[in-house]
PDB file of C-alpha atoms in Angstrom:
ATOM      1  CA  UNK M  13       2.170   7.876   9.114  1.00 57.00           C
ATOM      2  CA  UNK M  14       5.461   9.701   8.595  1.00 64.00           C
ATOM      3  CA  UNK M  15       8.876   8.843   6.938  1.00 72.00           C
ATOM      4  CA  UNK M  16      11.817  11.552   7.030  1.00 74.00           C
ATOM      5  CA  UNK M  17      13.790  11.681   4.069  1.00 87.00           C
ATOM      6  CA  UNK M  18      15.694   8.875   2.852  1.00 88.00           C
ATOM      7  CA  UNK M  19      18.793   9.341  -0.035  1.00 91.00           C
ATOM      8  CA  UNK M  20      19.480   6.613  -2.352  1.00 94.00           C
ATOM      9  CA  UNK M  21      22.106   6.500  -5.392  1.00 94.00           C
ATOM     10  CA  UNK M  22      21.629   4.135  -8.084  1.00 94.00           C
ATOM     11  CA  UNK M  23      22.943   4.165 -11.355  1.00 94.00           C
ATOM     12  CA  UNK M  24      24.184   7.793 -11.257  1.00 94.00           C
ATOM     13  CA  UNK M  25      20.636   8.985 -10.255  1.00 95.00           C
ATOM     14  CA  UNK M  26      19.936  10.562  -6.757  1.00 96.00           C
ATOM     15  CA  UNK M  27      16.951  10.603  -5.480  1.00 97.00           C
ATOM     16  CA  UNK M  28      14.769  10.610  -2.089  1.00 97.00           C
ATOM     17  CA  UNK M  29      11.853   8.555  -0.419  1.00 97.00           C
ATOM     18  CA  UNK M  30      10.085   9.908   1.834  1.00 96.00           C
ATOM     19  CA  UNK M  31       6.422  10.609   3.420  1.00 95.00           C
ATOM     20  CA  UNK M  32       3.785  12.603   0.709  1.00 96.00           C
ATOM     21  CA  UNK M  33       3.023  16.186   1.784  1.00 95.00           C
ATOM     22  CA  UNK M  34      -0.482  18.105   0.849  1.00 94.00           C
ATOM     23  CA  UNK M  35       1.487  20.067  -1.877  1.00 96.00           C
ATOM     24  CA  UNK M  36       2.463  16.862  -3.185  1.00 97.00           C
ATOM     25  CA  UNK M  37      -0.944  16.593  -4.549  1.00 96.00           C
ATOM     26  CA  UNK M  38      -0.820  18.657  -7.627  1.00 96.00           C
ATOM     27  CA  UNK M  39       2.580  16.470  -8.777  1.00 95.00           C
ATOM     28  CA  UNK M  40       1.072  12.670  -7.861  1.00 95.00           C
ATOM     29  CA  UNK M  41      -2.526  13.634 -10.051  1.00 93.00           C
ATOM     30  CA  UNK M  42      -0.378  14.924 -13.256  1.00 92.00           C
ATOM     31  CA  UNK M  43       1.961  11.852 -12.264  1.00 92.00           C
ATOM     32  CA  UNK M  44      -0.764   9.199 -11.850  1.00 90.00           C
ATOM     33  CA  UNK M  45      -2.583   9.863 -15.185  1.00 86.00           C
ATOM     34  CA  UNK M  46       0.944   9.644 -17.348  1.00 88.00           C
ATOM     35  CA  UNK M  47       1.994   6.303 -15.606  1.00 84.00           C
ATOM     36  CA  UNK M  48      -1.183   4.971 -16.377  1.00 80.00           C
ATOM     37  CA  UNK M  49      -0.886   5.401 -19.954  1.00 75.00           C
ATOM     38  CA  UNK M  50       2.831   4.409 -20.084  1.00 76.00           C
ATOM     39  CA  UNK M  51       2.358   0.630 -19.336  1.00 75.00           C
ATOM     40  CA  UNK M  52      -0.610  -2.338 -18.880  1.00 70.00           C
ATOM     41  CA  UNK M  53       1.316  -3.631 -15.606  1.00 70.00           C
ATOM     42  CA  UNK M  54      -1.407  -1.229 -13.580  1.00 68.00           C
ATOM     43  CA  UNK M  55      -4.957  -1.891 -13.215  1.00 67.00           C
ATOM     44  CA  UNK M  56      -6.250   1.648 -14.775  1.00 64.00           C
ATOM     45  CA  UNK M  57      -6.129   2.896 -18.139  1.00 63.00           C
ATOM     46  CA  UNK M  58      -4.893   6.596 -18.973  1.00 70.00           C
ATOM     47  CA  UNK M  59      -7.807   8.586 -17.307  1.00 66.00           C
ATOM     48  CA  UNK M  60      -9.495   5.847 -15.547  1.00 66.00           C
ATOM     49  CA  UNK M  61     -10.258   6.704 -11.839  1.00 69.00           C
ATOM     50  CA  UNK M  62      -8.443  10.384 -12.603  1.00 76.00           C
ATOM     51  CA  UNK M  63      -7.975  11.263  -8.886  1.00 85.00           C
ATOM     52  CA  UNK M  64      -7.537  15.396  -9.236  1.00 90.00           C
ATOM     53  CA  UNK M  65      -5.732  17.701  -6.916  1.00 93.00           C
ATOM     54  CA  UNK M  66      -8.635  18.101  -3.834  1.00 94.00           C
ATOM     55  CA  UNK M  67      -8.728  14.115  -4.264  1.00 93.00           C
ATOM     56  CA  UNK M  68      -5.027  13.653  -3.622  1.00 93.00           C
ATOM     57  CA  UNK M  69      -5.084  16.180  -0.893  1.00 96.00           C
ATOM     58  CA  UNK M  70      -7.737  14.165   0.942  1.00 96.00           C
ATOM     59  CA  UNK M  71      -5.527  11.255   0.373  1.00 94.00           C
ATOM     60  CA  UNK M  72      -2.672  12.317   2.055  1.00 96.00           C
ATOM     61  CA  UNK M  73      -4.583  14.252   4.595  1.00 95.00           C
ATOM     62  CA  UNK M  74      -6.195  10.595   5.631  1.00 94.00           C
ATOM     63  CA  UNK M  75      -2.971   8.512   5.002  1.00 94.00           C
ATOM     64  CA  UNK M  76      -0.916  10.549   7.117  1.00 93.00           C
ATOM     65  CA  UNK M  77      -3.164  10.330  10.419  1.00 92.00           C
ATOM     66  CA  UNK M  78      -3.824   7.091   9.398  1.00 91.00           C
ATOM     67  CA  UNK M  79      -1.940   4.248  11.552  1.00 89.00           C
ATOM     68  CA  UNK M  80      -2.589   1.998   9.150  1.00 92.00           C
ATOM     69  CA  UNK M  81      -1.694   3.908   6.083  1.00 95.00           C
ATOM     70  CA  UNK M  82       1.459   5.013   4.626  1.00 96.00           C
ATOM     71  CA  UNK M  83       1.860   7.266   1.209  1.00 97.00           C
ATOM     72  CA  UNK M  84       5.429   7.229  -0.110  1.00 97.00           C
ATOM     73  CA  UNK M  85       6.498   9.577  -2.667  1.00 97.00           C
ATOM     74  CA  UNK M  86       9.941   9.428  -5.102  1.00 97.00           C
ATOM     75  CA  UNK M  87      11.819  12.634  -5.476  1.00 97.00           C
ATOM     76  CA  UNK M  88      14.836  13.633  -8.111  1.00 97.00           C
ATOM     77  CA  UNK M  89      15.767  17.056  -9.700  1.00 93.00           C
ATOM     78  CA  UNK M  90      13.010  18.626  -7.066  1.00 93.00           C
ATOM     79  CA  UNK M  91      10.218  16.398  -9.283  1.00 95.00           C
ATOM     80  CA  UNK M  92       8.034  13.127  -8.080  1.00 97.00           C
ATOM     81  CA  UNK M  93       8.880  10.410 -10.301  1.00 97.00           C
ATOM     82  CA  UNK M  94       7.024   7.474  -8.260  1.00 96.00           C
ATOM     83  CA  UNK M  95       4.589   6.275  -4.978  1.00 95.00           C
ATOM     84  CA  UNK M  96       3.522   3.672  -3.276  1.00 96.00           C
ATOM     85  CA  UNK M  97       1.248   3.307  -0.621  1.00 95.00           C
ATOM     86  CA  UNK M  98      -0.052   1.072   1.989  1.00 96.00           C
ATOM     87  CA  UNK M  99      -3.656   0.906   2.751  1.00 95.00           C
ATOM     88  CA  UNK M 100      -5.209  -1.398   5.910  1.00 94.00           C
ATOM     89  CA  UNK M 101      -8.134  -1.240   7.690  1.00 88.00           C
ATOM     90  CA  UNK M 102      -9.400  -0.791  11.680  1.00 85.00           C
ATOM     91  CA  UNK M 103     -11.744  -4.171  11.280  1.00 91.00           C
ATOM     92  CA  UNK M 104     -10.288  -6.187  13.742  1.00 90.00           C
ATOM     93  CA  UNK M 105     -10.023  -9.470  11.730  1.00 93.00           C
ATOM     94  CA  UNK M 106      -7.684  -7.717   9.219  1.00 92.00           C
ATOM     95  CA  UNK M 107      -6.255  -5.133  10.842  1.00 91.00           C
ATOM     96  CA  UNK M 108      -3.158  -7.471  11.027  1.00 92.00           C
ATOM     97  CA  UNK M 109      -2.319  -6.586   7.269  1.00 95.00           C
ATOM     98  CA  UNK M 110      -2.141  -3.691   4.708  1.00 96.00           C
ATOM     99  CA  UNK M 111      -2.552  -4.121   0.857  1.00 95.00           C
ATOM    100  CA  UNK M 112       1.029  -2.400  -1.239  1.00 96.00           C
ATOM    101  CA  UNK M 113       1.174  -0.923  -4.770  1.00 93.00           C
ATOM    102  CA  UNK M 114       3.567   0.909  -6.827  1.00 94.00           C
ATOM    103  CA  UNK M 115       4.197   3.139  -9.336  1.00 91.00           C
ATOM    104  CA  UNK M 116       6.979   4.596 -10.943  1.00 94.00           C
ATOM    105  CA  UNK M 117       7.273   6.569 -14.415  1.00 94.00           C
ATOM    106  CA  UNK M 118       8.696   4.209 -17.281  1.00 93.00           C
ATOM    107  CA  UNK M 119      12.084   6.688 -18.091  1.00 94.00           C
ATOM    108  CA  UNK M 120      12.942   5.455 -13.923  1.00 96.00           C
ATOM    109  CA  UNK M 121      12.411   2.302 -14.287  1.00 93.00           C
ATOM    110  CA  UNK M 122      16.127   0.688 -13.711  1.00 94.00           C
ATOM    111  CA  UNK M 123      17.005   2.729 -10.623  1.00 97.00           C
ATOM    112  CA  UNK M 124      15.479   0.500  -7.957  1.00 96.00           C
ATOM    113  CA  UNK M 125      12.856   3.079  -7.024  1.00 97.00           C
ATOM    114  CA  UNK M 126      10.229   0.582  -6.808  1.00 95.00           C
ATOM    115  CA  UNK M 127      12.106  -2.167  -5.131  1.00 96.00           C
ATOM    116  CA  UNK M 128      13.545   1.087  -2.447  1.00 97.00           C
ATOM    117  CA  UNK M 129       9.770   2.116  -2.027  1.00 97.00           C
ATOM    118  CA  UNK M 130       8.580  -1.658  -0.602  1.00 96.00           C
ATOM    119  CA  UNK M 131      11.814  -1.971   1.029  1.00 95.00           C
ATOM    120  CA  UNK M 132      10.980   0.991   3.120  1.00 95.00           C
ATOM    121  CA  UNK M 133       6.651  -0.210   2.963  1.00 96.00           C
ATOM    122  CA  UNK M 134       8.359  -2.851   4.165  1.00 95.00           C
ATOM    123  CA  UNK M 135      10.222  -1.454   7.111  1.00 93.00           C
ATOM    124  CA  UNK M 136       7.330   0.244   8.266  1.00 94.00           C
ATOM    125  CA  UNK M 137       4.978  -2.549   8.317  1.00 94.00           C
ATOM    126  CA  UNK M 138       7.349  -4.285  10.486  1.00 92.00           C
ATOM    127  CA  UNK M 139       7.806  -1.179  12.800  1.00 91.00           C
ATOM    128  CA  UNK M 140       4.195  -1.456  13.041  1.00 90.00           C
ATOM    129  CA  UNK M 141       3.314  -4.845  14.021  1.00 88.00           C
ATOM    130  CA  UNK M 142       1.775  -5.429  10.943  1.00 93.00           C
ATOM    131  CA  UNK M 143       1.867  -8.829  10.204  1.00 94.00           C
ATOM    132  CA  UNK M 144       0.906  -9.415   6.263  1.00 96.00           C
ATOM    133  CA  UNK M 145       1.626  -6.931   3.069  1.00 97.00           C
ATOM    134  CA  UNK M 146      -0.431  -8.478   0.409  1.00 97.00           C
ATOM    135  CA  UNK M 147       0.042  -7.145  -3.787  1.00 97.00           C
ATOM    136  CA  UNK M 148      -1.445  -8.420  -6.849  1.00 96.00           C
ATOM    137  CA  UNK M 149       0.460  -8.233  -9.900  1.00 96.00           C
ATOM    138  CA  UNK M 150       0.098  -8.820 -13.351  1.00 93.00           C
ATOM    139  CA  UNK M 151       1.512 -12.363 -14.717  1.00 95.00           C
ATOM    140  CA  UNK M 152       3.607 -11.328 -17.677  1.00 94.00           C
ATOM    141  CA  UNK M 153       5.126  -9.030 -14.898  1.00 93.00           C
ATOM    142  CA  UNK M 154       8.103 -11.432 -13.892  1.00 94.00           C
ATOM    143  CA  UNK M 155      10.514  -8.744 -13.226  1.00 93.00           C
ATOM    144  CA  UNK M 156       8.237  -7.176 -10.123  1.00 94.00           C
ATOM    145  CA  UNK M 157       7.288 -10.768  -9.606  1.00 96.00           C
ATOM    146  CA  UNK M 158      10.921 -12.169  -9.220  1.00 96.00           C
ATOM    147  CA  UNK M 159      11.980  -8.930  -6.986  1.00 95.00           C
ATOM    148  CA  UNK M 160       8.616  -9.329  -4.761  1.00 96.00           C
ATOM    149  CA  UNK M 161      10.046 -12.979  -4.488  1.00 96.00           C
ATOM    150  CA  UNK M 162      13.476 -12.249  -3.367  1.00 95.00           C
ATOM    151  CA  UNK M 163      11.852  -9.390  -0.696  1.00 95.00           C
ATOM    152  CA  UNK M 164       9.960 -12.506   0.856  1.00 94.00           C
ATOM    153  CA  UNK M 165       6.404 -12.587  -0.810  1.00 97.00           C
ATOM    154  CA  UNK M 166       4.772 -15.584  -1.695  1.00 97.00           C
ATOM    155  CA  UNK M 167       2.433 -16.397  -3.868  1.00 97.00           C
ATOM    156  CA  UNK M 168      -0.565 -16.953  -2.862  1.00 97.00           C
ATOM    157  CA  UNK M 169      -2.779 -17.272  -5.105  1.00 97.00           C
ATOM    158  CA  UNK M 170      -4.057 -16.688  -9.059  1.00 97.00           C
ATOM    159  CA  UNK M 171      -7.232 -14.618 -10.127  1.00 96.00           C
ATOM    160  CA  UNK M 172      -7.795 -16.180 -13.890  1.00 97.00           C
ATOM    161  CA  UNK M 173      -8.848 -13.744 -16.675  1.00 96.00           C
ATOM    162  CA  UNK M 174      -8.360 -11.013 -14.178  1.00 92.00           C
ATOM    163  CA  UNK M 175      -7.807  -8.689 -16.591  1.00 89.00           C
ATOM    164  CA  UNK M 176      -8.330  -7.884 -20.945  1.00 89.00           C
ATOM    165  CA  UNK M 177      -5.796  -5.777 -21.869  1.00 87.00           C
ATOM    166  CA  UNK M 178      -5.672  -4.072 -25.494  1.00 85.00           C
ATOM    167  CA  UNK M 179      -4.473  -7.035 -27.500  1.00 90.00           C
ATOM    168  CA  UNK M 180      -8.172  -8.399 -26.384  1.00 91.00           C
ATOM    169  CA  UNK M 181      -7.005 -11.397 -24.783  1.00 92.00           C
ATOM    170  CA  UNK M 182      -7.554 -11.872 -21.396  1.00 95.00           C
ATOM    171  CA  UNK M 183      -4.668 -12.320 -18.428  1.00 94.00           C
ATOM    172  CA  UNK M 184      -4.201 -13.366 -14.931  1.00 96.00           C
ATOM    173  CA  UNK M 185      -3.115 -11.135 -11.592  1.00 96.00           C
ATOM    174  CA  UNK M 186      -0.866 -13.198  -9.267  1.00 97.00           C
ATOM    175  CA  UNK M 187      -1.618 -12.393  -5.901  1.00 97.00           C
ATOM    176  CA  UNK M 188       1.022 -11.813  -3.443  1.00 97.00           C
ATOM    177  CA  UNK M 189       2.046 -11.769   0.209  1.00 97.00           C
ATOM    178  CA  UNK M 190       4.885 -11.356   3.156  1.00 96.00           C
ATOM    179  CA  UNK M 191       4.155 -12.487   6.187  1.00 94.00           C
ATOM    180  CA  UNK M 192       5.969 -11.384   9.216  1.00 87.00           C
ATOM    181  CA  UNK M 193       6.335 -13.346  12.147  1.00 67.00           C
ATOM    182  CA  UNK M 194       3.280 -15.179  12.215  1.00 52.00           C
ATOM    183  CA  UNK M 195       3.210 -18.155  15.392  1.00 52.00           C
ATOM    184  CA  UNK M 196       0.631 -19.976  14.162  1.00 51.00           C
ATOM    185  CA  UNK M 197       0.711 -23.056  12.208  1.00 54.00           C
ATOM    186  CA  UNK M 198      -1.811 -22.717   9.621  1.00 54.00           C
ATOM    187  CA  UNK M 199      -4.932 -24.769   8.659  1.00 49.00           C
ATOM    188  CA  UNK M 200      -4.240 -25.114   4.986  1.00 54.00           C
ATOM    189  CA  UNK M 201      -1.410 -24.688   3.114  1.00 47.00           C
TER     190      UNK M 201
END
């Protein structure tokens, strides 16, 4: 799926959203690998899962004929700085919902990047008739947690000891969701 270009201006940065491009590949692989070493918040460490150029390619090649998909880049000063995507499936039972993560590098963190890249994951799953955007996030992650919150996820549920990071201890992932106009009064709550 395809977004045009979208201009935002926070905290005297400019920068733009918009859909990821094959040539984008080189950019997100060299991008991926750094954010995963700059913070524990993900679920990779530096080099885990390395996805290289022909692997992003693919990526966005599937994402952007995908219905169900969307691959958002970040762009300032002409460089990516963050992505997101959404990822869903064609089985029928879940084809109602796609799953969201994020990732921006550490020295953009305070320019609303993230929170501008689900507000626009966001817009498109509602564009789409897709009913449900589910996330997990780490628990010591209250910031993401608190702006997920106030962008209408709930929480749904907790996956203890989801994770060991490298103080050895052990942590829980939070797991997330926004529903959209759902008519049907559910069996549990």
């Amino acid at each position: 799926m395809i977004i045009s270009n979208e201009e935002f201006h926070v905290n005297g940065l400019t920068y733009t959203i918009r859909s990821s491009i094959e040539t984008d590949a080189k950019g997100l692989s060299e991008l991926r690998l750094q954010i995963d070493g700059e913070t524990e918040n993900l679920d990779r460490e530096r080099g885990e899962a390395f996805i290289d150029v022909p692997g992003f390619e693919q990526l966005i090649h599937t994402d952007t004929i995908s219905t169900r998909n969307l691959f958002l880049v970040a762009v300032a000063d002409e460089r990516i700085v963050g992505f997101s995507r959404c990822e869903g499936t064609y089985l029928k039972r879940f084809s109602h919902k796609v799953e969201f993560g994020v990732c921006v590098l550490k020295d953009f963190w305070g320019y609303e990047i993230g929170k501008n890249l689900l507000k626009e994951s966001i817009a498109w799953a509602d564009s789409n008739d897709i009913k449900k955007i589910t996330l997990n996030v780490m628990e010591t992650n209250t910031k993401a947690i608190e702006l997920y919150k106030r962008l209408g996820f709930k929480i749904e549920g907790l996956l203890k000891n989801d994770k060991i990071l490298s103080d050895g201890e052990y942590y829980n992932t939070i797991v997330m969701g926004r529903f959209n106009d759902i008519h049907r009064k559910p069996l549990l709550s």
